[in-house]
Coordinates of C-alpha atoms and ligand atoms in Angstrom, one line a residue:
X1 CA 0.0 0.0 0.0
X2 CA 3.2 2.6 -0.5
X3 CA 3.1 4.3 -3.2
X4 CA 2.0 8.3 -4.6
X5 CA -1.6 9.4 -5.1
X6 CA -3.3 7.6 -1.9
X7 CA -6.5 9.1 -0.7
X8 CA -5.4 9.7 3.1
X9 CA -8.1 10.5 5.8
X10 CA -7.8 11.9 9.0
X11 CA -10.8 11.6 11.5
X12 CA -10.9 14.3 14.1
X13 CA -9.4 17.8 14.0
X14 CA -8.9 17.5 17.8
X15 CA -5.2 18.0 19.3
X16 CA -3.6 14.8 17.6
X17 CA -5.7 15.2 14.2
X18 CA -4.4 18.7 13.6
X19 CA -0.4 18.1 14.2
X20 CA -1.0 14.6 12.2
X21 CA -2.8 16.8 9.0
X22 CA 0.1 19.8 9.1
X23 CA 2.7 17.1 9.1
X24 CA 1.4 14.8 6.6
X25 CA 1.0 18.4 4.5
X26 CA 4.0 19.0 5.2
X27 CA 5.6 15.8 3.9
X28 CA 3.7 16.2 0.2
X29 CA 1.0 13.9 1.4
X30 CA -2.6 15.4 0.5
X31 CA -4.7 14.8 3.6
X32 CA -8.3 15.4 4.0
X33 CA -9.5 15.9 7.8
X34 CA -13.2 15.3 9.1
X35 CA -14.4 16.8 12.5
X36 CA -17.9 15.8 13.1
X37 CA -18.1 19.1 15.2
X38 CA -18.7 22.4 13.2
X39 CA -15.9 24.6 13.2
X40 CA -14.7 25.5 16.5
X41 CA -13.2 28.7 15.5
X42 CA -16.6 29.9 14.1
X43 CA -18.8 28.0 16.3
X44 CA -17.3 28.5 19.8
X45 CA -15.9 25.7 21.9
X46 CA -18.1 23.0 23.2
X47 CA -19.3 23.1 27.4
X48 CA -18.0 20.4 29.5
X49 CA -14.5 19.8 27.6
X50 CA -11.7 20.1 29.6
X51 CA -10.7 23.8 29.2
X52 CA -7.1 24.3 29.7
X53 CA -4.3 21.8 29.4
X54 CA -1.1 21.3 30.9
X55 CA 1.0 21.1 28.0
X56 CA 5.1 20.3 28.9
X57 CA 8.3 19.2 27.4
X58 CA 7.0 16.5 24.7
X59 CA 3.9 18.5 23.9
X60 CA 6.4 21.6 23.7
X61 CA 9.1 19.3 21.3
X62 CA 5.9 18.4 19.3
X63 CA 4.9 21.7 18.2
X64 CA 8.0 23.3 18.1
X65 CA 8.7 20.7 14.9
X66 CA 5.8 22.3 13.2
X67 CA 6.9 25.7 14.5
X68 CA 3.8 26.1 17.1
X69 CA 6.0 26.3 20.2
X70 CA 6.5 29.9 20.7
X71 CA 2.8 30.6 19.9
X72 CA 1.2 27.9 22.3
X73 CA 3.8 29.7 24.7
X74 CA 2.5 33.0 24.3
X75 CA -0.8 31.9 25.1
X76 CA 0.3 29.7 28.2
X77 CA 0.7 30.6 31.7
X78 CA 3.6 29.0 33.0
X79 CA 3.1 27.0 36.7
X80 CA 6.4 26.3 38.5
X81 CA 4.8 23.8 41.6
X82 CA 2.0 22.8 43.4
X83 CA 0.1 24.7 45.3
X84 CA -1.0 22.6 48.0
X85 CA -4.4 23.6 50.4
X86 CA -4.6 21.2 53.0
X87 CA -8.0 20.4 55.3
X88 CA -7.3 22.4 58.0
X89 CA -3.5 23.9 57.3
X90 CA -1.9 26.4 55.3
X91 CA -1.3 26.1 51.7
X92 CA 2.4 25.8 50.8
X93 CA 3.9 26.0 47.7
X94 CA 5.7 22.7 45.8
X95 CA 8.0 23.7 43.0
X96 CA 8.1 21.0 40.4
X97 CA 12.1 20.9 39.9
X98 CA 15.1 20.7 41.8
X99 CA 16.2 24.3 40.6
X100 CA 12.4 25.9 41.0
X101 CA 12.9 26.9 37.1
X102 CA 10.7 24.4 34.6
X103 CA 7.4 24.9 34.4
X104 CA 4.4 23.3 33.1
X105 CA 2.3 25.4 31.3
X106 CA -2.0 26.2 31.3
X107 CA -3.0 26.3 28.0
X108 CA -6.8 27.3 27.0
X109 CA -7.7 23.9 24.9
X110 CA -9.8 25.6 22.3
X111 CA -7.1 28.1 21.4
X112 CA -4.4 25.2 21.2
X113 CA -7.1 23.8 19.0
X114 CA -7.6 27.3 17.3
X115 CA -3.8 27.5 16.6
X116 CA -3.6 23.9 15.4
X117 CA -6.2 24.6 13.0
X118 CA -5.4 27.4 11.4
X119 CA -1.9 25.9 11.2
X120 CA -3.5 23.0 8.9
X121 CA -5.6 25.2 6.6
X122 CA -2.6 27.1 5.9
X123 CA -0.9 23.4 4.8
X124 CA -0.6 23.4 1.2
X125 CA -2.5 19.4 0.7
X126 CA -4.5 19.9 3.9
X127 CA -8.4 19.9 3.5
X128 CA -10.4 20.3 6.7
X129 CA -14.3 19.1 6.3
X130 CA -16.7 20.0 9.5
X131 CA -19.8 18.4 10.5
X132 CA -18.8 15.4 8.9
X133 CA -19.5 12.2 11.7
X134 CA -17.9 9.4 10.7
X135 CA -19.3 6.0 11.7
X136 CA -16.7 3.8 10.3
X137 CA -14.6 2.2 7.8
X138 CA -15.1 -0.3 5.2
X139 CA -11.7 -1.4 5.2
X140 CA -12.3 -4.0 2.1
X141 CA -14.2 -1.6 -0.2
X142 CA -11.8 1.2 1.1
X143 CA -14.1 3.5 2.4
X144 CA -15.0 6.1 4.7
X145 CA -18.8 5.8 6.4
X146 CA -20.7 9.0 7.2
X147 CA -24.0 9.4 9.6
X148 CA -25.2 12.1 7.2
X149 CA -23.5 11.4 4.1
X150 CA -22.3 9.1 1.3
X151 CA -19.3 7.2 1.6
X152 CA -15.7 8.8 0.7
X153 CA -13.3 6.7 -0.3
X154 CA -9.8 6.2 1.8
X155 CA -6.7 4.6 1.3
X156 CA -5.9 5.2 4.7
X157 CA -7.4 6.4 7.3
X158 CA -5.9 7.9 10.9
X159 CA -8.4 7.4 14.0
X160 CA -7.6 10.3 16.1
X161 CA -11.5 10.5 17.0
X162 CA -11.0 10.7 20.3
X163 CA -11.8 8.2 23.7
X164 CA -14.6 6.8 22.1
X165 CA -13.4 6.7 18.7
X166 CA -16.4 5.6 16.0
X167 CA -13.8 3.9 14.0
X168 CA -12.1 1.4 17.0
X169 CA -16.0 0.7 17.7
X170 CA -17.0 0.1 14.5
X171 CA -14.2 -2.4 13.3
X172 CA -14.4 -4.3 16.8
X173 CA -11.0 -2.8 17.2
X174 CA -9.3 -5.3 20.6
X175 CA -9.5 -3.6 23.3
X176 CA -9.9 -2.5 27.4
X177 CA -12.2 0.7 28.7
X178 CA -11.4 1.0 32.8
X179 CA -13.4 3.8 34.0
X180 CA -12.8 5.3 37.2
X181 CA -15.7 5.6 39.9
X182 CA -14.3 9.0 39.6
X183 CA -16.1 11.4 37.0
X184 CA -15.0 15.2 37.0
X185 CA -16.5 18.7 36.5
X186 CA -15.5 22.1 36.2
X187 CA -15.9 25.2 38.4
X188 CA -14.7 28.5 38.1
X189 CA -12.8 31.2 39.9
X190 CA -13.5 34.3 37.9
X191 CA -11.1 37.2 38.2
X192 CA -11.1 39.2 41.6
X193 CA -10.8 43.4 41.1
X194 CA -9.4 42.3 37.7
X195 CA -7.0 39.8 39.5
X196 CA -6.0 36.5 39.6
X197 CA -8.0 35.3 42.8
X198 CA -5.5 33.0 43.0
X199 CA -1.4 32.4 42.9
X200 CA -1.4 32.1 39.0
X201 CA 2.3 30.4 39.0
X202 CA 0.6 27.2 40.3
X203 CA -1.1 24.1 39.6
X204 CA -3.7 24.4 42.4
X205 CA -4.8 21.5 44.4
X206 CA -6.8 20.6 47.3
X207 CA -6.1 17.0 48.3
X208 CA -9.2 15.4 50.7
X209 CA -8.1 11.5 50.7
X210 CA -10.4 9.9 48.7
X211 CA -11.3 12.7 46.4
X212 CA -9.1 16.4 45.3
X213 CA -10.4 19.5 43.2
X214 CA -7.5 21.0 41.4
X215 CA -7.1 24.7 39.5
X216 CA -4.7 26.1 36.4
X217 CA -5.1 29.8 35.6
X218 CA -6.7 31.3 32.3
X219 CA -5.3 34.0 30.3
X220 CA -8.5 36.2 30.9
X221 CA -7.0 35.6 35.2
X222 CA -9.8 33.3 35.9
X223 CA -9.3 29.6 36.9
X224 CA -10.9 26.6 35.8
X225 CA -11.4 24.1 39.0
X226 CA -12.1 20.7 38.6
X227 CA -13.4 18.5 40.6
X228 CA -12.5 14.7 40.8
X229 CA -14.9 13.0 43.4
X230 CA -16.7 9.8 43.1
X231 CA -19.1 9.8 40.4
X232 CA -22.4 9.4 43.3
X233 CA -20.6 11.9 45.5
X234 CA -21.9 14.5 42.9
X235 CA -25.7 13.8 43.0
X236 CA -25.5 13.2 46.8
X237 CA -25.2 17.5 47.0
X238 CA -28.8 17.9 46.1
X239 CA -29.7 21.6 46.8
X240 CA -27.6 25.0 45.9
X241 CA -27.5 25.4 49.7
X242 CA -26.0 21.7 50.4
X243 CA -23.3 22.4 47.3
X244 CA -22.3 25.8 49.2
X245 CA -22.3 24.4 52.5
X246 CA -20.3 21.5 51.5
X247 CA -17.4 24.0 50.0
X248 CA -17.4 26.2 52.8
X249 CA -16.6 23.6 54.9
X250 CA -14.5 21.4 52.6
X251 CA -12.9 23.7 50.4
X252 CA -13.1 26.7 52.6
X253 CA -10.1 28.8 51.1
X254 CA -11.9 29.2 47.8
X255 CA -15.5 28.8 48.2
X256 CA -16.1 32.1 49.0
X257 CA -14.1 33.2 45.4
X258 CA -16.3 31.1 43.6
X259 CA -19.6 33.3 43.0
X260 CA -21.3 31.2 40.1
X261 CA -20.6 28.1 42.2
X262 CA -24.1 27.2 42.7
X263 CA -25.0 27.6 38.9
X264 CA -21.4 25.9 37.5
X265 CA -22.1 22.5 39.9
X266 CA -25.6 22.5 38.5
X267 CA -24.8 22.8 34.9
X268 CA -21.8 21.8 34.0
X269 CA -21.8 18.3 33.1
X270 CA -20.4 15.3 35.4
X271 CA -17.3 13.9 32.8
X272 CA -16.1 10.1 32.9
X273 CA -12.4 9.2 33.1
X274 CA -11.5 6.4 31.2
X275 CA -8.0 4.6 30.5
X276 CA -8.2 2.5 27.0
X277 CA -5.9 0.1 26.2
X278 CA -6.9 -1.1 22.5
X279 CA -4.1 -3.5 20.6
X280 CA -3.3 -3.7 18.1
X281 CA -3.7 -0.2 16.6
X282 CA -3.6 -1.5 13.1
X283 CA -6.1 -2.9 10.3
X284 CA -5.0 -4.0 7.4
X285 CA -8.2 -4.8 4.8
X286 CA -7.8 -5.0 1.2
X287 CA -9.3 -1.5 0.5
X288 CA -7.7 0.3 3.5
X289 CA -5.3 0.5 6.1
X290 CA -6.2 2.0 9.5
X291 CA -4.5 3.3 12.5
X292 CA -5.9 4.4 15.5
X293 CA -3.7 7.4 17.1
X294 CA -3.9 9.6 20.7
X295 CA -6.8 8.7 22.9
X296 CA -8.7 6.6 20.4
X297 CA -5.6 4.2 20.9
X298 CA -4.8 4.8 24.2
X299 CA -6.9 7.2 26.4
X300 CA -5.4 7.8 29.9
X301 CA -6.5 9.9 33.0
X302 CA -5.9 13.3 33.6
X303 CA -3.2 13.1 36.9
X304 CA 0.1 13.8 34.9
X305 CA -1.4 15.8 32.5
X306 CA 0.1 13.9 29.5
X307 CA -2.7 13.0 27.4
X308 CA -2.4 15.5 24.8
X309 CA 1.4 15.6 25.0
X310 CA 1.4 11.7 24.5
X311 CA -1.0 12.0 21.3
X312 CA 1.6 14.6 20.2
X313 CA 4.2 12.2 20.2
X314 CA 2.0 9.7 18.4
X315 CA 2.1 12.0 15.5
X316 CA 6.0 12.8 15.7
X317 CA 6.6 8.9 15.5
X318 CA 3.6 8.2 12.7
X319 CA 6.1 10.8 10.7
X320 CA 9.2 9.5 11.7
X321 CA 8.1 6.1 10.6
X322 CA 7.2 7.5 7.1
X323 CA 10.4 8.9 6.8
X324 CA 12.3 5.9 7.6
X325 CA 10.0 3.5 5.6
X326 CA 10.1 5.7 2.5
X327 CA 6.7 6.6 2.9
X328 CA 5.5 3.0 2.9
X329 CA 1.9 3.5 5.1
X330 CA 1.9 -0.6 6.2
X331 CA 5.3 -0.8 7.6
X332 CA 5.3 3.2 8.7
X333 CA 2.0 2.2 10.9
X334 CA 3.6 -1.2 11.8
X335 CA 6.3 0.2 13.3
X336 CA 4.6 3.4 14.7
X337 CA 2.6 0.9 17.0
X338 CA 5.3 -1.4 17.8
X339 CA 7.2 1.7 19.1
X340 CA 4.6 3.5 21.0
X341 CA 2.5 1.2 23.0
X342 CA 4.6 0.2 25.7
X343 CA 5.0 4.2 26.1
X344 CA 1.5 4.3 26.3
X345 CA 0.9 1.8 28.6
X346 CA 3.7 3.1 30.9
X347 CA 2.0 6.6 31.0
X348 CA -1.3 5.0 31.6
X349 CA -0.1 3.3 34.8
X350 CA 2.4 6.6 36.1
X351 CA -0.7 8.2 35.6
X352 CA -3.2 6.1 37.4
X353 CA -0.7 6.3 40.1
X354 CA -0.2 10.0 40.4
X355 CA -3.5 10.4 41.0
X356 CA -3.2 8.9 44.5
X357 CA -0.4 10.7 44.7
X358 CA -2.2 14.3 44.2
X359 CA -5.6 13.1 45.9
X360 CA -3.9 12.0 49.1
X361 CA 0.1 11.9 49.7
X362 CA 0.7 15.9 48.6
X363 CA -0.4 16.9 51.7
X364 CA 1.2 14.8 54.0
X365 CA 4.6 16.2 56.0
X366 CA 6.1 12.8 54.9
X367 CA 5.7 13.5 51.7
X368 CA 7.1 16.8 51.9
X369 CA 10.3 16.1 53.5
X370 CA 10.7 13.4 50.7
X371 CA 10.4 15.8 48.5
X372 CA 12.4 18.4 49.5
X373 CA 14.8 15.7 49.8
X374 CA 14.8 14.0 46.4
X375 CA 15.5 18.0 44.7
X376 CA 18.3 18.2 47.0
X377 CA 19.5 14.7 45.8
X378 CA 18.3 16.2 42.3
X379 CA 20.4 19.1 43.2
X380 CA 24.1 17.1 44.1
X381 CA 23.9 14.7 41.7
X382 CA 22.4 16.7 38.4
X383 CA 21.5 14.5 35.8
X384 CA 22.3 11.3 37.9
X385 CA 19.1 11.0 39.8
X386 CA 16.6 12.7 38.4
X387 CA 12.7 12.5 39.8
X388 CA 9.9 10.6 38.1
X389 CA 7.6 14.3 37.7
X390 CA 10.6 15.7 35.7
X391 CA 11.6 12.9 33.2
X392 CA 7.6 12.8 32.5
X393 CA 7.0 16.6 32.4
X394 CA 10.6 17.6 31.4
X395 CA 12.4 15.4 29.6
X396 CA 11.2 13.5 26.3
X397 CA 12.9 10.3 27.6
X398 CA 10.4 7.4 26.3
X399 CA 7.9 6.8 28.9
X400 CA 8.4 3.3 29.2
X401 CA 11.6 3.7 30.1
X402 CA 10.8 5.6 32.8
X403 CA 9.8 3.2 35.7
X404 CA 13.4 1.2 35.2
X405 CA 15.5 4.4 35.3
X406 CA 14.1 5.3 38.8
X407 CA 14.4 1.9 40.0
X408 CA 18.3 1.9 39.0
X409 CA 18.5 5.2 40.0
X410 CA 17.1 3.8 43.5
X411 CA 19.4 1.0 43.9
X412 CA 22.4 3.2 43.4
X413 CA 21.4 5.4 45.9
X414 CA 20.4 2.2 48.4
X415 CA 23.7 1.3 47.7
X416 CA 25.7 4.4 48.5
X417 CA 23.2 5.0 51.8
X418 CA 24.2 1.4 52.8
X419 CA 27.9 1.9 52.0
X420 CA 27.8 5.4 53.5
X421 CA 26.3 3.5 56.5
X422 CA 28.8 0.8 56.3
X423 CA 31.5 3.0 56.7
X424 CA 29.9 5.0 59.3
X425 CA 29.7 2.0 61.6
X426 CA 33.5 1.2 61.1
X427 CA 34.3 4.6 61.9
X428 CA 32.2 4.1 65.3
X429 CA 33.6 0.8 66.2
X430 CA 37.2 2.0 65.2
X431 CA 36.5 5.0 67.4
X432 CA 35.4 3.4 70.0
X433 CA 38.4 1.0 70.2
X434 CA 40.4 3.9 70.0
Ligands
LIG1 C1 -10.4 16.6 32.5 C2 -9.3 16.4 31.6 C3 -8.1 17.1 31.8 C4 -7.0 16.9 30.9 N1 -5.9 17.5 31.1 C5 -4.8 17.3 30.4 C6 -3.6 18.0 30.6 O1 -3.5 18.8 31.5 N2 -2.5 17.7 29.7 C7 -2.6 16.8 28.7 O2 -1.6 16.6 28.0 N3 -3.8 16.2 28.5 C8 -4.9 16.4 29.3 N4 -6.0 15.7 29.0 C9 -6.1 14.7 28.0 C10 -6.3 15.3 26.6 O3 -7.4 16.1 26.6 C11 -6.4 14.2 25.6 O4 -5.4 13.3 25.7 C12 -6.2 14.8 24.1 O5 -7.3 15.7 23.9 C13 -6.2 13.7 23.1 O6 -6.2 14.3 21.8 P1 -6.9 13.5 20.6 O7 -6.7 14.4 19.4 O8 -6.5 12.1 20.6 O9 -8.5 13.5 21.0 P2 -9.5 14.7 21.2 O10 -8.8 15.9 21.6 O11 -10.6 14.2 22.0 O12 -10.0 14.9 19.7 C14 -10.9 14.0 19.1 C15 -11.6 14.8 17.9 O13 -12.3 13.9 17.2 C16 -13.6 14.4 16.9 N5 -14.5 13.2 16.7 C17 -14.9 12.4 17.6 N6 -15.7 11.4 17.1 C18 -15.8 11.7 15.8 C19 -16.4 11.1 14.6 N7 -17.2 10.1 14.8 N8 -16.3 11.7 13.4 C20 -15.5 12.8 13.2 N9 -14.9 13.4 14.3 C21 -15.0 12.9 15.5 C22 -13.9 15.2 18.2 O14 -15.0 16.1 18.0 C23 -12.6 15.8 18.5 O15 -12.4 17.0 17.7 C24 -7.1 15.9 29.9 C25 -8.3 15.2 29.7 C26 -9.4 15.4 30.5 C27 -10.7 14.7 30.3

């Protein structure tokens, strides 16, 4: 299936869609997109979404190679740490690296979106169709399947529709959906005497055990909040007065900046948070060759904020394999899958852990002290031992190998404590002899 001339598809103009469709352009290869949503860009962006994003290093790599870095910076506030507001306690500040210097960085989702879009139009090859919901592919006759419209034909066709992609569904695609008894919903903290109401250099978060809210700043100095509580915990808040006398006593600190509270909980919707594991990613039918890509491959949680970097990465391999296969679509996607899913099975789990982490651990002394301990290791040893948040967020080492460099990194330091301790008691017996 190499070869010039190949009707290519894209399904979604969502984060990965739109990097996949100005790289593809970019490469000579004619690419046609379909979004089943209008356009955002004239339409407005959709309630309930997630509305900023942490974007960080490989999200940052990602867009810089199709020259969107600078631009998604401008319109990103940078966030330095955690800031932590216990139940009952002060809040206290967490900085993410050893040196207090990287950042993560809030980014509105719709004008990442926005920028990625405009950034495909402007793709010579690159043909963006809205309102177009596909239902799924007819991978023999080579064809595209509309709910609204006749059938396109494709050559191939890139899934990036999304956690419940129509095209895994529809071609009974292998694979896992674990949802969380956790669902999510936004809040906001508006602006206070045209203020942030908050610290804006901070990922907010207010750990309670079992359940956390967290906050990123806006451009426009607002913050969107969002809850993460057990999905009954929601309904069990029944009146405006229950939801505002459950944040004055459990969110105290913030309840009284919230003035639409009342109206946000009873609108905005109640979100699911789902981790997919599909394999393979691949179909190969005598009309068409499919891939699936970003979350309609492999859909994690929220807790390291590395969804949308991840699907960026997706793209940068798909690309990479094209270049290294001389543009041969089987063997690019062949080897695009082999090379990514233990990555994104390894971000899947670190993330599914952090969020014990955040929910629960962040506020605990212990924690703390380990902390502040690990950047000063971070700090004598730079580049030796390095801690699990910065190789996610700040370095583009593959995911997967993530888990093994912290356990070597561990045993080397178990070693040196226990040598260090070794040599300690000789120097205590030999003194004592003494
Ligand atoms: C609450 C929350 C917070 C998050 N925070 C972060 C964060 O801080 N950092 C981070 O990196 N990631 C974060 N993520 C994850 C991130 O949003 C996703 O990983 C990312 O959006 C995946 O990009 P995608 O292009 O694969 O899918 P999407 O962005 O979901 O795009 C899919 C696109 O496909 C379209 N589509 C769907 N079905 C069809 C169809 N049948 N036909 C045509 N088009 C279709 C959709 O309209 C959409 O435009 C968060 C997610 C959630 C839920």
């Amino acid at each position: 299936m190499a070869g010039d001339g190949e009707r290519v598809a894209i399904v979604g103009a969502g984060l990965a869609g739109c990097l996949l469709a100005v790289l593809l352009g970019r490469r000579g290869v004619p690419v046609t997109v379909y979004e089943r949503r209008p356009d955002p860009r004239v339409a407005g962006a959709e309630r309930g979404r997630s509305i900023n994003l942490a974007i960080s290093a490989r999200g940052l790599a990602a867009l810089e190679q199709v020259g969107l870095r600078d631009q998604a910076l401008k319109q990103a506030l940078p966030m330095h740490g955690r800031m932590v507001h216990p139940l009952p306690g002060a809040q206290n500040f967490q900085p993410y690296s050893a040196d207090g210097e990287r950042a993560i960085n809030s980014v509105g989702r719709a004008e990442l979106n926005r920028s990625l879009l405009d950034a495909a139009e402007a793709t010579p090859g690159v043909t963006l169709r809205f309102s177009q919901r596909v239902t799924g592919v007819d991978v023999d006759a080579g064809e595209l399947l509309f709910e609204d419209a006749d059938a396109e034909p494709a050559d191939v066709v890139l899934a990036g529709d999304g956690a419940y992609s129509a095209v895994r569904r529809s071609l009974g695609f292998d694979h896992d959906a674990d949802f969380l008894e956790h669902g999510y919903k936004e809040l906001t903290v508006p602006p206070r005497n045209g203020e942030f109401a908050l610290d804006p250099d901070a990922l907010h978060i207010w750990p309670r055990g079992t359940s956390m809210m967290i906050a990123l700043p806006n451009l426009d100095r607002s913050f969107t909040c969002t809850l993460f509580w057990p999905k009954g915990d929601f309904d069990a808040l029944g009146t405006p007065d229950k939801v505002t006398a459950y944040f004055e006593e459990h969110y105290p600190d913030v309840a009284g900046l919230m003035p639409d509270l009342t109206d946000d909980y009873a609108h905005n919707p109640i979100g699911s948070l789902v981790t997919v594991r599909a394999w393979p990613w691949t179909r190969y039918g005598d009309g068409a060759t499919v891939a699936l890509l970003g979350d309609a491959a492999h859909a994690i949680v929220p807790f390291f904020g590395q969804g949308a970097n991840c699907a960026f990465e997706d793209c940068i391999e798909i690309d990479r394999c094209l270049t290294e296969t001389g543009g041969d679509w089987r063997r690019a996607l062949s080897l695009y899958q082999e090379r990514r899913k233990a990555n994104t099975d390894a971000i899947a789990e670190l993330s599914l852990d952090n969020f014990i982490e955040m929910r629960d651990r962040v506020s605990s002394p212990v924690y703390r002290a380990k902390q502040a301990a690990t950047h000063a290791l971070e700090r004598r040893l730079a580049g030796r031992y390095v801690s699990r948040y910065e190789l996610v967020s700040f370095s583009t080492l593959p995911y997967a190998d993530i888990p093994a460099r912290i356990r070597r990194q561990n045993l080397v330091l178990g070693a040196a404590v226990a040598g260090g301790a070794a040599v300690l008691g000789l120097a205590i017996r030999a003194a004592r002899r003494r």
